[in-house]
Short mmCIF file of C-alpha atoms (C1' of nucleotides) in Angstrom, two decimals:
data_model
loop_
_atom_site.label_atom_id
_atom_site.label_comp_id
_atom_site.label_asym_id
_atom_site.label_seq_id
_atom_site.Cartn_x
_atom_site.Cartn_y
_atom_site.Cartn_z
CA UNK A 90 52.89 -85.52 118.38
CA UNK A 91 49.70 -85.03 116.39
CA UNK A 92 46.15 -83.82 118.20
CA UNK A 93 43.20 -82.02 117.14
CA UNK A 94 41.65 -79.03 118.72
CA UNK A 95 37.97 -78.37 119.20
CA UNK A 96 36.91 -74.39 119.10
CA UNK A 97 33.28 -73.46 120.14
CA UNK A 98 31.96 -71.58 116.96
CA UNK A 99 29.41 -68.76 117.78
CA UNK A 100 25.86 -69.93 117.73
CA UNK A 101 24.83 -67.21 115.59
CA UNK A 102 26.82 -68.18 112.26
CA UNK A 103 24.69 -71.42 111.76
CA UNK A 104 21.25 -73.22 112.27
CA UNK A 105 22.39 -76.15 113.15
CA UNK A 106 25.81 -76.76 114.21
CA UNK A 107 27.66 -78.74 112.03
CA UNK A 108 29.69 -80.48 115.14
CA UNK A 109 26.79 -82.05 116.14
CA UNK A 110 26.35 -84.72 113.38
CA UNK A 111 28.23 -86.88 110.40
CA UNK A 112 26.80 -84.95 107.56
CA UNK A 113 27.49 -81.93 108.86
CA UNK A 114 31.24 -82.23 109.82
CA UNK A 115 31.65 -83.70 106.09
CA UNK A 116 30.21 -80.59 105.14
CA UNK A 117 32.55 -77.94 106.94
CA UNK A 118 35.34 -80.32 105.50
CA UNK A 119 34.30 -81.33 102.25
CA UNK A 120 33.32 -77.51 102.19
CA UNK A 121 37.73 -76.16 102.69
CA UNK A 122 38.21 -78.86 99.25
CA UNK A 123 35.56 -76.66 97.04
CA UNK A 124 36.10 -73.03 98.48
CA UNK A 125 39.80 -73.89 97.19
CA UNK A 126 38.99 -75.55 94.64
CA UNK A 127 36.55 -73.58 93.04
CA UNK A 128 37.17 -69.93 94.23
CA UNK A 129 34.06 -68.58 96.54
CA UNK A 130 32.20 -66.91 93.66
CA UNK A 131 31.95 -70.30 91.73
CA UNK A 132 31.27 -72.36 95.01
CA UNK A 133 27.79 -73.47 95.13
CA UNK A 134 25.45 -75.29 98.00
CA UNK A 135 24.19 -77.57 95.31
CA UNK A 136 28.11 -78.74 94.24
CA UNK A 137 28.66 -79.27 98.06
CA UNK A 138 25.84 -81.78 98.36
CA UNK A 139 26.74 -83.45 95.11
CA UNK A 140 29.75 -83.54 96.49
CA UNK A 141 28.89 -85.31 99.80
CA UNK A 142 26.35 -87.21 98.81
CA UNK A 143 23.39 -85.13 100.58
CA UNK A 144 20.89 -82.53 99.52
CA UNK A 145 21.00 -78.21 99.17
CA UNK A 146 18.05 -78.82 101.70
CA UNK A 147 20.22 -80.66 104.25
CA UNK A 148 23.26 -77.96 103.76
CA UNK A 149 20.60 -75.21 104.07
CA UNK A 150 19.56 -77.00 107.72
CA UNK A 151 22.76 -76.00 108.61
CA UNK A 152 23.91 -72.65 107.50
CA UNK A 153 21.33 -69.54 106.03
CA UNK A 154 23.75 -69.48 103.38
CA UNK A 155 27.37 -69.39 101.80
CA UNK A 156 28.28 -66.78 103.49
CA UNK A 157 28.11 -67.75 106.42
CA UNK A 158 29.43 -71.05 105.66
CA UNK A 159 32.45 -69.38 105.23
CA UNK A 160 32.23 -67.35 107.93
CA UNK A 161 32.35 -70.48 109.95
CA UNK A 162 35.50 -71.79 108.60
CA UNK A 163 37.33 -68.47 109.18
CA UNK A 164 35.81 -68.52 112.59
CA UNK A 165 37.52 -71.63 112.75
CA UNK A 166 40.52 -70.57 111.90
CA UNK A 167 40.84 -67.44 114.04
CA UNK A 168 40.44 -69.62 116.98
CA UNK A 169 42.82 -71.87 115.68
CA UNK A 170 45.41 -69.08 114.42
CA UNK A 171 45.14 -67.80 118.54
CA UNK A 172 45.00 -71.04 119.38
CA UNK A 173 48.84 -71.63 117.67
CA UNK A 174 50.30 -68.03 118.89
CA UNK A 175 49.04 -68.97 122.34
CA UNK A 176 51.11 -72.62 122.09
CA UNK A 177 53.94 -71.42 120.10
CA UNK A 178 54.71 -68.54 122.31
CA UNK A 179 54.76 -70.78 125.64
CA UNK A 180 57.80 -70.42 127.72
CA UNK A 181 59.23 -67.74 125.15
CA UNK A 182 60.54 -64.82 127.18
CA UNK A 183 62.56 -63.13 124.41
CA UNK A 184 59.84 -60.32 123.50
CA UNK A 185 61.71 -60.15 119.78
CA UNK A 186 61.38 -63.73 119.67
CA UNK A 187 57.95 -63.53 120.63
CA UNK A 188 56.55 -61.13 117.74
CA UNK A 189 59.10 -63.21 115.13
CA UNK A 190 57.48 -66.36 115.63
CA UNK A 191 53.82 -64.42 115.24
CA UNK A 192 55.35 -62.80 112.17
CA UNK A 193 56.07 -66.27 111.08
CA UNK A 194 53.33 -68.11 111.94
CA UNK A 195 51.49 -65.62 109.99
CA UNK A 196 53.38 -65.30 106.70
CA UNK A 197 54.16 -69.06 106.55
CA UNK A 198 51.84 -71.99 104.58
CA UNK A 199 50.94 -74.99 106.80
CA UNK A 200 51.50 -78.32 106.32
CA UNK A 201 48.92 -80.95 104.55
CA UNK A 202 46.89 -82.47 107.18
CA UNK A 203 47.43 -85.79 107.97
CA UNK A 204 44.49 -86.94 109.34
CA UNK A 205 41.24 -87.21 107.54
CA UNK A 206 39.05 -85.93 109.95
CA UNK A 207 41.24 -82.38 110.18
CA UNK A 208 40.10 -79.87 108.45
CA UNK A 209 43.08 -79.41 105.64
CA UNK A 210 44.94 -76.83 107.50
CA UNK A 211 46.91 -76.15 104.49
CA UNK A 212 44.01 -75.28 102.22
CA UNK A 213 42.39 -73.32 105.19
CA UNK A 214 45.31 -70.82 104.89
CA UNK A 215 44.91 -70.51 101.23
CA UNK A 216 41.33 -69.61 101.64
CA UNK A 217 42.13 -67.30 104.30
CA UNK A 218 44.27 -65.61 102.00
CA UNK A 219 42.25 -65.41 99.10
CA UNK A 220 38.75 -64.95 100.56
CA UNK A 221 38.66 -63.40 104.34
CA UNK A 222 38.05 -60.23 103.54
CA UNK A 223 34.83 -61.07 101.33
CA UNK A 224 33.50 -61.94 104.89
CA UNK A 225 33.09 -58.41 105.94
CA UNK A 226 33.79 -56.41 103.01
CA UNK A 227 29.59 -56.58 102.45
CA UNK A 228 26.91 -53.84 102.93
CA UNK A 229 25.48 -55.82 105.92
CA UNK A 230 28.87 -55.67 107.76
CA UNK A 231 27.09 -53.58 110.93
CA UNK A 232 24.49 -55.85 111.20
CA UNK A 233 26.32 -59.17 111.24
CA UNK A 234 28.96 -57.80 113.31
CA UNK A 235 25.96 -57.28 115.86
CA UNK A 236 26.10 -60.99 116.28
CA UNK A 237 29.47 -60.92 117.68
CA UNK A 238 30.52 -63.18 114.99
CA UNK A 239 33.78 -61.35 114.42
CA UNK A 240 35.08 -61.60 118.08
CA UNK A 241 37.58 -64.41 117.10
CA UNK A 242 39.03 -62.15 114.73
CA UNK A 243 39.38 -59.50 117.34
CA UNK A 244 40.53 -61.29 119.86
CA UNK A 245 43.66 -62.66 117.81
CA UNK A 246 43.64 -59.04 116.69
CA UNK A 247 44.02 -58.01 120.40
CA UNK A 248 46.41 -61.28 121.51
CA UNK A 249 48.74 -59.77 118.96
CA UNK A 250 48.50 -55.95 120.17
CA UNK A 251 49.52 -57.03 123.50
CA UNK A 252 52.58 -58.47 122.18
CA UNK A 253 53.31 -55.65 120.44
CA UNK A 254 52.73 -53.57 123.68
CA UNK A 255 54.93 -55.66 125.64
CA UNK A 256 57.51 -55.25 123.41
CA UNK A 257 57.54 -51.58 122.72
CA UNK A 258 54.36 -50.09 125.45
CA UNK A 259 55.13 -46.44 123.89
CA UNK A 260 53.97 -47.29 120.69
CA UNK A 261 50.50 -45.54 119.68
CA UNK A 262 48.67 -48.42 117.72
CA UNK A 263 48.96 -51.32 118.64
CA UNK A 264 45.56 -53.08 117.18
CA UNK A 265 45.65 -51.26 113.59
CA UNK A 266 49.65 -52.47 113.62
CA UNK A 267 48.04 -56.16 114.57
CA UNK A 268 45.72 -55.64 111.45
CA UNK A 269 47.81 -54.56 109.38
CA UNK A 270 50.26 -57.45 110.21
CA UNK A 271 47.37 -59.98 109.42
CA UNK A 272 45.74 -58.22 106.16
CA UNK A 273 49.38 -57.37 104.74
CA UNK A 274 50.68 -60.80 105.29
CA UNK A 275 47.52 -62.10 103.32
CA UNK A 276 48.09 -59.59 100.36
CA UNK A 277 51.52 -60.08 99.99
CA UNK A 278 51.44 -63.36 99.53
CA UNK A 279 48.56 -62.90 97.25
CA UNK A 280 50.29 -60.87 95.25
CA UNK A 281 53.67 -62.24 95.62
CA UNK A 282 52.30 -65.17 93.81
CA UNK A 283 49.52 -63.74 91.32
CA UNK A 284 50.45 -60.05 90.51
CA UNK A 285 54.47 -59.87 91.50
CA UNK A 286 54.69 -56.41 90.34
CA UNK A 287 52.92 -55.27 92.98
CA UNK A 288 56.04 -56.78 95.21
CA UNK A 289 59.76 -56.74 95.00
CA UNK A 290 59.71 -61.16 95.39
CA UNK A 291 62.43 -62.24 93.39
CA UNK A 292 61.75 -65.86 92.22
CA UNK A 293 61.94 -67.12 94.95
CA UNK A 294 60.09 -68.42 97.89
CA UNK A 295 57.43 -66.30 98.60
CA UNK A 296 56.06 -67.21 101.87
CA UNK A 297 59.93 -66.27 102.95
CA UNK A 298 59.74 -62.91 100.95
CA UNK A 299 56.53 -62.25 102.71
CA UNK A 300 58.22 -63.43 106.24
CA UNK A 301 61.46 -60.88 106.08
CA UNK A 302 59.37 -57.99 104.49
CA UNK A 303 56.67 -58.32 107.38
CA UNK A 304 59.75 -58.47 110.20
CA UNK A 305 61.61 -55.66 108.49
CA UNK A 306 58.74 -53.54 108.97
CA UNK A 307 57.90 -54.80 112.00
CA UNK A 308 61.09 -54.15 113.88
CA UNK A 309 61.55 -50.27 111.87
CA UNK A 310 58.34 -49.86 113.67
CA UNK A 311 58.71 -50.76 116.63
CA UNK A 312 62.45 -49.98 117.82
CA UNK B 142 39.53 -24.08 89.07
CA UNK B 143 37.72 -27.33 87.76
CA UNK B 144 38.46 -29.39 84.86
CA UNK B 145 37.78 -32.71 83.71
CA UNK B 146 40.16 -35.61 82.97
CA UNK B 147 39.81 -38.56 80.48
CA UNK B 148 41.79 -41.53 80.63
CA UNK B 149 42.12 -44.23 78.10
CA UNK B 150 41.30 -47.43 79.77
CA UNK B 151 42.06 -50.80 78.58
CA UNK B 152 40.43 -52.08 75.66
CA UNK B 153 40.02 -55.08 76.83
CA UNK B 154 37.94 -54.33 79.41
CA UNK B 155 35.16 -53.43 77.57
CA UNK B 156 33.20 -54.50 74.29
CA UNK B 157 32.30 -51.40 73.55
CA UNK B 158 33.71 -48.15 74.83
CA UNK B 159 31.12 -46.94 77.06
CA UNK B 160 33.08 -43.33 76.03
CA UNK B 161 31.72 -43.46 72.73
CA UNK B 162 28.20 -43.18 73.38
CA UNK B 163 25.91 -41.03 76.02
CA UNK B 164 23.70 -44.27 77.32
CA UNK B 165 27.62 -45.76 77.88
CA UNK B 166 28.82 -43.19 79.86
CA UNK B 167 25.48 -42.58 81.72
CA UNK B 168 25.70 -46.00 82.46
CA UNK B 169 29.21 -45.94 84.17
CA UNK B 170 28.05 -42.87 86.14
CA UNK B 171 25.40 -44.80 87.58
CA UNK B 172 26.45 -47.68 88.24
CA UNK B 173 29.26 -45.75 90.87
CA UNK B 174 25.79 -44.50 92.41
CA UNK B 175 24.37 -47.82 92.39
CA UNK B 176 27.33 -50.16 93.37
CA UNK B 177 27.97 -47.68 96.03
CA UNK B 178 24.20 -47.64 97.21
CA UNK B 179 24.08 -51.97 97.01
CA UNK B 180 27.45 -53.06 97.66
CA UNK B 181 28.36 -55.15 94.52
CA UNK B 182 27.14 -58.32 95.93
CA UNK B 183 23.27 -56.30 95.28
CA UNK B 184 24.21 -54.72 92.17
CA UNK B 185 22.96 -56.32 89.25
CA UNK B 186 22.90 -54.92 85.66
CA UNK B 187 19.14 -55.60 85.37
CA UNK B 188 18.91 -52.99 88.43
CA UNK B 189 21.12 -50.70 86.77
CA UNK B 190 19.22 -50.76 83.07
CA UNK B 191 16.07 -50.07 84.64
CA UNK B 192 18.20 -46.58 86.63
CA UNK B 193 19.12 -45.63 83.58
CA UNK B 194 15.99 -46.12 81.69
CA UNK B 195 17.61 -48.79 79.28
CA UNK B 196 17.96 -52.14 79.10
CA UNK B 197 20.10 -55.11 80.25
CA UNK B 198 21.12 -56.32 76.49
CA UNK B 199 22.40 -52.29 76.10
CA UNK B 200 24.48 -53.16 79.00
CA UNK B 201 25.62 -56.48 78.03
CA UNK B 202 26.85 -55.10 74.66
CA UNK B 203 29.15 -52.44 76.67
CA UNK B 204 30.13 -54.76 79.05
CA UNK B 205 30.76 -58.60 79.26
CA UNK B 206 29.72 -58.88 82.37
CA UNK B 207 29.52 -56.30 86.26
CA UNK B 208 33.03 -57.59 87.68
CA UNK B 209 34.42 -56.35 84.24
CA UNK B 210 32.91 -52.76 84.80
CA UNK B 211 33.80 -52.77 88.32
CA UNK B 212 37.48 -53.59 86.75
CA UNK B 213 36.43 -50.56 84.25
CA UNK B 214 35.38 -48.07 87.05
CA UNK B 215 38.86 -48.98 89.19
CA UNK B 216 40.99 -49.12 86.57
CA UNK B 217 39.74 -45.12 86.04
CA UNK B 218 40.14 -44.22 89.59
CA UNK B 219 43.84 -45.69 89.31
CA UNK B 220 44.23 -43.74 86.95
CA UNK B 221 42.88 -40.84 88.49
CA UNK B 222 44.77 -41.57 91.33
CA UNK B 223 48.36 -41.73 89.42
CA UNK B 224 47.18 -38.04 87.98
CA UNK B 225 45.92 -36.86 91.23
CA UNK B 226 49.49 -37.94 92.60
CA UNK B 227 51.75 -36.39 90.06
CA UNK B 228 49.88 -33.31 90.07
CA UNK B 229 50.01 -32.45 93.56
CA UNK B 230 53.51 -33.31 94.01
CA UNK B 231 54.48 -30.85 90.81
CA UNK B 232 57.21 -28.78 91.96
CA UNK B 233 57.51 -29.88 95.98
CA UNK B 234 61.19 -30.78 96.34
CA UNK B 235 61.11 -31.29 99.59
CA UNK B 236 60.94 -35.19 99.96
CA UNK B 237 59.64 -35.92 103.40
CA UNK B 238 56.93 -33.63 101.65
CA UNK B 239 56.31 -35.20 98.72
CA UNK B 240 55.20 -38.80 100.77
CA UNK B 241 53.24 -36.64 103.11
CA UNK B 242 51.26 -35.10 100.24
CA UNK B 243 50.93 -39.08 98.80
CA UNK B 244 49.40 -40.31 102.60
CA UNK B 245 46.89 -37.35 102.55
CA UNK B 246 45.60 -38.23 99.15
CA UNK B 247 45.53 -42.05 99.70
CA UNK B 248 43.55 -41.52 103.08
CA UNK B 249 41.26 -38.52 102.77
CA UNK B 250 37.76 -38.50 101.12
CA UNK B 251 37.33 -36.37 98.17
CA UNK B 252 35.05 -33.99 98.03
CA UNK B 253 31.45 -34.05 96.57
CA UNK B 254 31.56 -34.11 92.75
CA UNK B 255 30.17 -30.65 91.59
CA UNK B 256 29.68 -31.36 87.88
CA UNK B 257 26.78 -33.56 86.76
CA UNK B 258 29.39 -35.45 83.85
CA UNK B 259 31.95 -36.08 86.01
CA UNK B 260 32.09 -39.81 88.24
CA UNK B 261 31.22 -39.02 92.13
CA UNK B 262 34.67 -38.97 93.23
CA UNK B 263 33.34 -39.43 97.34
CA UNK B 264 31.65 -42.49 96.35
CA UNK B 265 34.12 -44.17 93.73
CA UNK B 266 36.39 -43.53 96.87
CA UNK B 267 34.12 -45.42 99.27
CA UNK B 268 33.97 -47.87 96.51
CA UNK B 269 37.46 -48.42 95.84
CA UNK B 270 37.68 -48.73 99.90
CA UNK B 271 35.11 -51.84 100.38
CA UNK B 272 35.30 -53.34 96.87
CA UNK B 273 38.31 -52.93 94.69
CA UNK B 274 39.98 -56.34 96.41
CA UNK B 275 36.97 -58.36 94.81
CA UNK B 276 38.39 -57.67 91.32
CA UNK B 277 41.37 -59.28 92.08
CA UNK B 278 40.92 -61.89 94.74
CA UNK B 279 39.22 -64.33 92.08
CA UNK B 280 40.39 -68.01 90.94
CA UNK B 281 40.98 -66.44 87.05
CA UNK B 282 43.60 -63.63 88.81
CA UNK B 283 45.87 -65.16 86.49
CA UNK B 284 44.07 -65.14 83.29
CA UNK B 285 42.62 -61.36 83.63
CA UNK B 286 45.93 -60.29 84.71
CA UNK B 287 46.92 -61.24 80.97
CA UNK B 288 44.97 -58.77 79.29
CA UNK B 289 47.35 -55.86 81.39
CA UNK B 290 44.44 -54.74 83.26
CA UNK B 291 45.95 -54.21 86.17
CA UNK B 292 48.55 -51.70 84.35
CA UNK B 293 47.22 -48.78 86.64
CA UNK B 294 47.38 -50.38 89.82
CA UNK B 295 50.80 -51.28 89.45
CA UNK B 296 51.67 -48.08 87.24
CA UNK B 297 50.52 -46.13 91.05
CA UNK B 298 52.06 -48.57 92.79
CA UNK B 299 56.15 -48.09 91.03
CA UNK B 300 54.67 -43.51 90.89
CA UNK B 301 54.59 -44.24 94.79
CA UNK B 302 57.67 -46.53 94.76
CA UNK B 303 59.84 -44.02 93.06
CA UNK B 304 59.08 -41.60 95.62
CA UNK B 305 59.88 -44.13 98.00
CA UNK B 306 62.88 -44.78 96.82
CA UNK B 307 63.50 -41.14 96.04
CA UNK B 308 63.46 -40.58 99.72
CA UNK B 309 65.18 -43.67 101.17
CA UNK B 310 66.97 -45.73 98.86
CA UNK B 311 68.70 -47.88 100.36
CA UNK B 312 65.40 -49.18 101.24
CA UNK B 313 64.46 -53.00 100.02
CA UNK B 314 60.85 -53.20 99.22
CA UNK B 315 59.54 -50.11 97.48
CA UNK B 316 56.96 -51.99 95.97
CA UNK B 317 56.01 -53.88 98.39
CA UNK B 318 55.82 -50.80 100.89
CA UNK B 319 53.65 -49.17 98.26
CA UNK B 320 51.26 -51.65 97.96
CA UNK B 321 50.86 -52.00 101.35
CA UNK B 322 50.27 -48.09 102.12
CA UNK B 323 47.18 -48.68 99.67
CA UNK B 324 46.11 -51.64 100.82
CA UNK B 325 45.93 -50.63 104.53
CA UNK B 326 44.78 -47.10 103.94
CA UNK B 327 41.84 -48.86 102.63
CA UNK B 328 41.17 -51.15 105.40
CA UNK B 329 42.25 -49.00 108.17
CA UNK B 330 39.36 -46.56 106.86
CA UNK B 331 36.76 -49.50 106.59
CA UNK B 332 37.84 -50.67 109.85
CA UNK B 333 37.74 -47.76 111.71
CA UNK B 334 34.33 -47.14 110.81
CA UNK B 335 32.79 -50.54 110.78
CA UNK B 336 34.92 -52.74 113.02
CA UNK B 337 36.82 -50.30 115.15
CA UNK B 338 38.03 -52.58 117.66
CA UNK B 339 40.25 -53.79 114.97
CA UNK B 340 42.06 -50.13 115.24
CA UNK B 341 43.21 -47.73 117.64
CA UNK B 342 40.70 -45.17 116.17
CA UNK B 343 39.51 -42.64 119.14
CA UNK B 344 35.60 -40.71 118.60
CA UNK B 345 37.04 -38.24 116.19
CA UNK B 346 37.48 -38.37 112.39
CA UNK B 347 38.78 -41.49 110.89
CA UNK B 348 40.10 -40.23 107.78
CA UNK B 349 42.12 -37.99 109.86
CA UNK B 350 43.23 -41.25 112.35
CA UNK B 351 44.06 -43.32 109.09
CA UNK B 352 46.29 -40.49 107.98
CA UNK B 353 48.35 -40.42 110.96
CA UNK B 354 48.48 -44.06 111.62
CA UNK B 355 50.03 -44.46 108.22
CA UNK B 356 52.22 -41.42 108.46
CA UNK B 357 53.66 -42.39 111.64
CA UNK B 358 54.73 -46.22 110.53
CA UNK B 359 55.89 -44.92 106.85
CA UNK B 360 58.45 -42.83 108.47
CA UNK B 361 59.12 -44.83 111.05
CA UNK B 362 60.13 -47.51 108.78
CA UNK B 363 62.01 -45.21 106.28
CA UNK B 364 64.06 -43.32 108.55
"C1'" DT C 189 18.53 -41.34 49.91
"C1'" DT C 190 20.48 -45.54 51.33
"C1'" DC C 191 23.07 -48.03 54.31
"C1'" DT C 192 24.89 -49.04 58.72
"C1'" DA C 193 25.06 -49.46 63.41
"C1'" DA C 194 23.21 -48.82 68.02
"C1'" DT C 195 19.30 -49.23 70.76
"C1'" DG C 196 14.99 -50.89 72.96
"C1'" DA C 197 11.72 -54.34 73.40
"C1'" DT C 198 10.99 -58.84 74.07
"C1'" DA C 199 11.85 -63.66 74.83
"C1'" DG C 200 14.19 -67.36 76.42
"C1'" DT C 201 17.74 -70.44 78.98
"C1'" DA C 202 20.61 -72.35 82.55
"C1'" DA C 203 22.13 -71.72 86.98
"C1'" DT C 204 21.70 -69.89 91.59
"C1'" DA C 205 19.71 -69.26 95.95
"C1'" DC C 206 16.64 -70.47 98.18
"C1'" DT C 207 11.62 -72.74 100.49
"C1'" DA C 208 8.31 -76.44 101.11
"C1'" DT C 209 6.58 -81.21 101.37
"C1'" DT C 210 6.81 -85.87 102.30
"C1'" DA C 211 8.49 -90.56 103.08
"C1'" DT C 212 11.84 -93.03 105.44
"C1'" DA C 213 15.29 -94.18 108.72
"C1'" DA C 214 17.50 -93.70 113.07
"C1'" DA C 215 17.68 -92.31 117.79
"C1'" DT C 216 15.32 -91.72 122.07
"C1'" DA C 217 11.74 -91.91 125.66
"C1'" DA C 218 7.93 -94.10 127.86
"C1'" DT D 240 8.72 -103.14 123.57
"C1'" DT D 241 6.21 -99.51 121.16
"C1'" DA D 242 5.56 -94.71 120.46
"C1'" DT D 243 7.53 -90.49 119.49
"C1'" DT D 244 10.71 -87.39 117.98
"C1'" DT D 245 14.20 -85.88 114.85
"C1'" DA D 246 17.21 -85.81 110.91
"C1'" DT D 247 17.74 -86.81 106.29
"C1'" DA D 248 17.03 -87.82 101.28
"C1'" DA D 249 14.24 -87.15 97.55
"C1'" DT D 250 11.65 -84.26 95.09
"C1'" DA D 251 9.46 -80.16 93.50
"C1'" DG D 252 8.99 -75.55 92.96
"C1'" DT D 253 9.96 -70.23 92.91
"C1'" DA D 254 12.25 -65.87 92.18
"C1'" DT D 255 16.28 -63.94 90.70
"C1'" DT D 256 20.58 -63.77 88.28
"C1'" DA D 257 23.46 -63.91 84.44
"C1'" DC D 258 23.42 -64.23 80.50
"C1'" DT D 259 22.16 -64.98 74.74
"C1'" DA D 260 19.26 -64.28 70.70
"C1'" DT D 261 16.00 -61.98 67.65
"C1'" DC D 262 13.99 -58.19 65.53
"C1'" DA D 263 11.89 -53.75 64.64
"C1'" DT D 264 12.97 -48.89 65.15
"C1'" DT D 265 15.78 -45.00 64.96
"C1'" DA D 266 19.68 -41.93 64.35
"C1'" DG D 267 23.73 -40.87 61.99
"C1'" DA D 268 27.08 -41.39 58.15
"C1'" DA D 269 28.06 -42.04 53.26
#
DNA sequence: TTCTAATGATAGTAATACTATTATAAATAA
DNA sequence: TTATTTATAATAGTATTACTATCATTAGAA
C-alpha cells in the first residue's frame, strides 16, 4: 500500500504557495535534494533555480527567503511526523506500546521514497536532524512565532504529551518530556554519527543506539 | 573573591592568538556583546571592526573567518564550564550532591560580569543557549572535528559522565545522558522563554523551572 | 639604530540576497 | 473568438557579505 498525504501549510510561511503550480512543487522537492546536499549555510536560491531550470525571481515569488523555505519543509514534516503517530498508533491499546512505537518512529531513518512526486522522506529526516533547530534558534524567533508558523510543531509536541499523560497522568511535564524526546532523538543521532564521543554508540547501528537509549529513559521516567 | 581564568584554546582555531595582542582580545570581548546583541546570523566582522574601532583585515588576520571565533568563544566557555564544574564540586562527597551542584550550574544564568577584561559571562551564557548548535550542525562536522576542536565539549561531557557514573554505575549511557542534560538545559531555557508551549513552564522564573525539570528526570532515571 | 611584525587604510572581487522591468506564454473570462 | 489576466523566464541591477591583496605607518625587539 503506497499513498501520499496532502498537509495545509500555513499561509504565512510563503507568497505564493508552492502547491498551487508545477514550478513550485519542483521547488519544495528539488529544494529536500540541495538542503541535503549542500548543508543550509551553502544552499542558495540561485543553485535552486539552476537547478530546476527557473529563475531566483520565480523562487523569490514564492517564499521571502531561505528561511522560510525551510520552514516550509519542516512544516511539512511536523504534519507529516503527527500525521504517522496518529496512523501508527490506531487500534493500539497497550499505553507502553503506544509511547514505543513514538519512540521509534522518532529515532528511526525512513525509507527512500518511491515515488517521484514524494517529497524524499528519507532525506527530509536527515534535514530535520541536521537543520530544525536553525528554524527558530534566530533573533526574530518572537516575531515569526506571531505568525503561528510553529503550531505544527506544537501540536505534535502536544499529541505526544498526551501520550505520555495517558500513560503515567502523575507525571509533572509532560510537553518539555515531548521536547526533549524530539530534540534528543535529533542530537543523538547527530552525534552518534559525527561526534561519537559525545555518545556511548558502539559501532553499531545508530538509529538503534538512539532507539534503546531514548526508551530507557523514557520508561526510568515515567514508571 | 574574584579572579580571572585563562584557558589555552586550540591552536587551530585561530591564525593568530587573539591573547597575544590588546585589539585581539578586545575583539573577542566584543564580539560576545555583539553576537549576543545580532544573533550570529546579523553579526558580521565588518560590524564588529567598526565596534572596535579597527578594521575587517585586523580581524581576518586573527580569525579565518566568524563561525571559527564563535568555535573560539565556545570552546572558552567549555572550558570555563569544565573549571566552573570541578571547582564547585571540590570537596562535596555527597553524590546525589555533587549532580545537583552540576544541574544548577548547567541551568542558571551567571551573574553580570563585574570586571571590564573579563568575557560577559550572562551573555556568553545566552549565547551558548541560542547558538552553540550552529558550530556543529554544519556539512564539514567531520572535517573541523579533525582539528580536536571539540576537545572541551566532550572533555565536559566524560567531567559530567564520571559523576554520572560515580553515582550510578551500573548505568549504560553516561555519555549519552551527559550530553543530553546540556543539550536540553539549553533548549528547555530557550523554550521556555520563547516558545513556552513547547514546556510545562508556569509565570515564574524559567531558569528556576529548567532546573527542576532536569533534576526531576536525572534522578528519576538514575535511581 | 635597524629590523621586524602588526596594524590601519584602502581597494578590489566573487558571491549572496535580494528588487525591478519587460517580453512572452498560458490560462481564463467575456 | 478575442481580450484580459496571470505566471514565468530573461535580464539587469543594488547593497551587503565574505573575503584577499597591497602598502604606508607605527611600535617593539634586537
Amino acid at each position: 500500500m503506497e499513498f501520499q498525504v496532502k498537509f495545509d501549510i500555513n499561509e504565512k510561511i510563503f507568497l505564493r504557495n508552492p502547491e498551487s503550480s508545477e514550478v513550485g512543487k519542483l521547488m519544495v522537492k528539488k529544494s529536500i535534494d540541495l538542503i541535503y546536499a549542500l548543508g543550509f549555510e551553502q544552499f542558495t536560491f540561485k543553485k535552486l533555480a539552476l537547478e530546476i531550470n527557473s529563475t531566483e525571481a520565480t523562487i523569490y515569488r514564492y517564499f521571502e527567503n531561505k528561511h522560510r523555505l525551510l520552514l516550509y519543509i519542516l512544516n511539512w514534516y511536523w504534519c507529516y511526523m503527527e500525521f504517522l503517530v496518529t496512523f501508527k498508533l490506531e487500534n493500539v491499546v497497550d499505553k507502553k506500546e503506544r509511547l514505543k512505537i513514538i519512540v521509534h518512529l522518532l529515532t528511526h531513518e525512513f525509507a527512500e521514497s518511491t515515488s517521484q512526486f514524494d517529497y524524499n522522506k528519507k532525506l527530509l529526516n536527515q534535514i530535520v536532524i541536521a537543520e530544525s533547530s536553525k528554524v527558530y534558534l534566530v533573533k526574530e524567533v518572537t516575531e515569526i512565532n506571531k505568525n503561528e508558523v510553529f503550531k505544527p510543531y506544537k501540536d505534535l509536541c502536544g499529541k505526544i504529551a498526551e501520550v505520555i499523560s495517558a500513560y503515567n497522568s502523575k507525571y509533572k511535564y509532560p510537553r518539555s518530556l515531548s521536547t526533549t524526546l524530539i530534540e534528543t532523538s535529533h542530537h543523538q543521532q547527530f552525534f552518534s554519527v559525527n561526534l561519537p564521543k559525545l555518545t556511548d554508540v558502539s559501532s553499531k547501528n545508530n538509529s538503534e543506539f538512539t532507539n534503546q537509549f531514548i526508551e530507557d529513559f523514557l520508561f526510568k521516567i515515567l514508571d
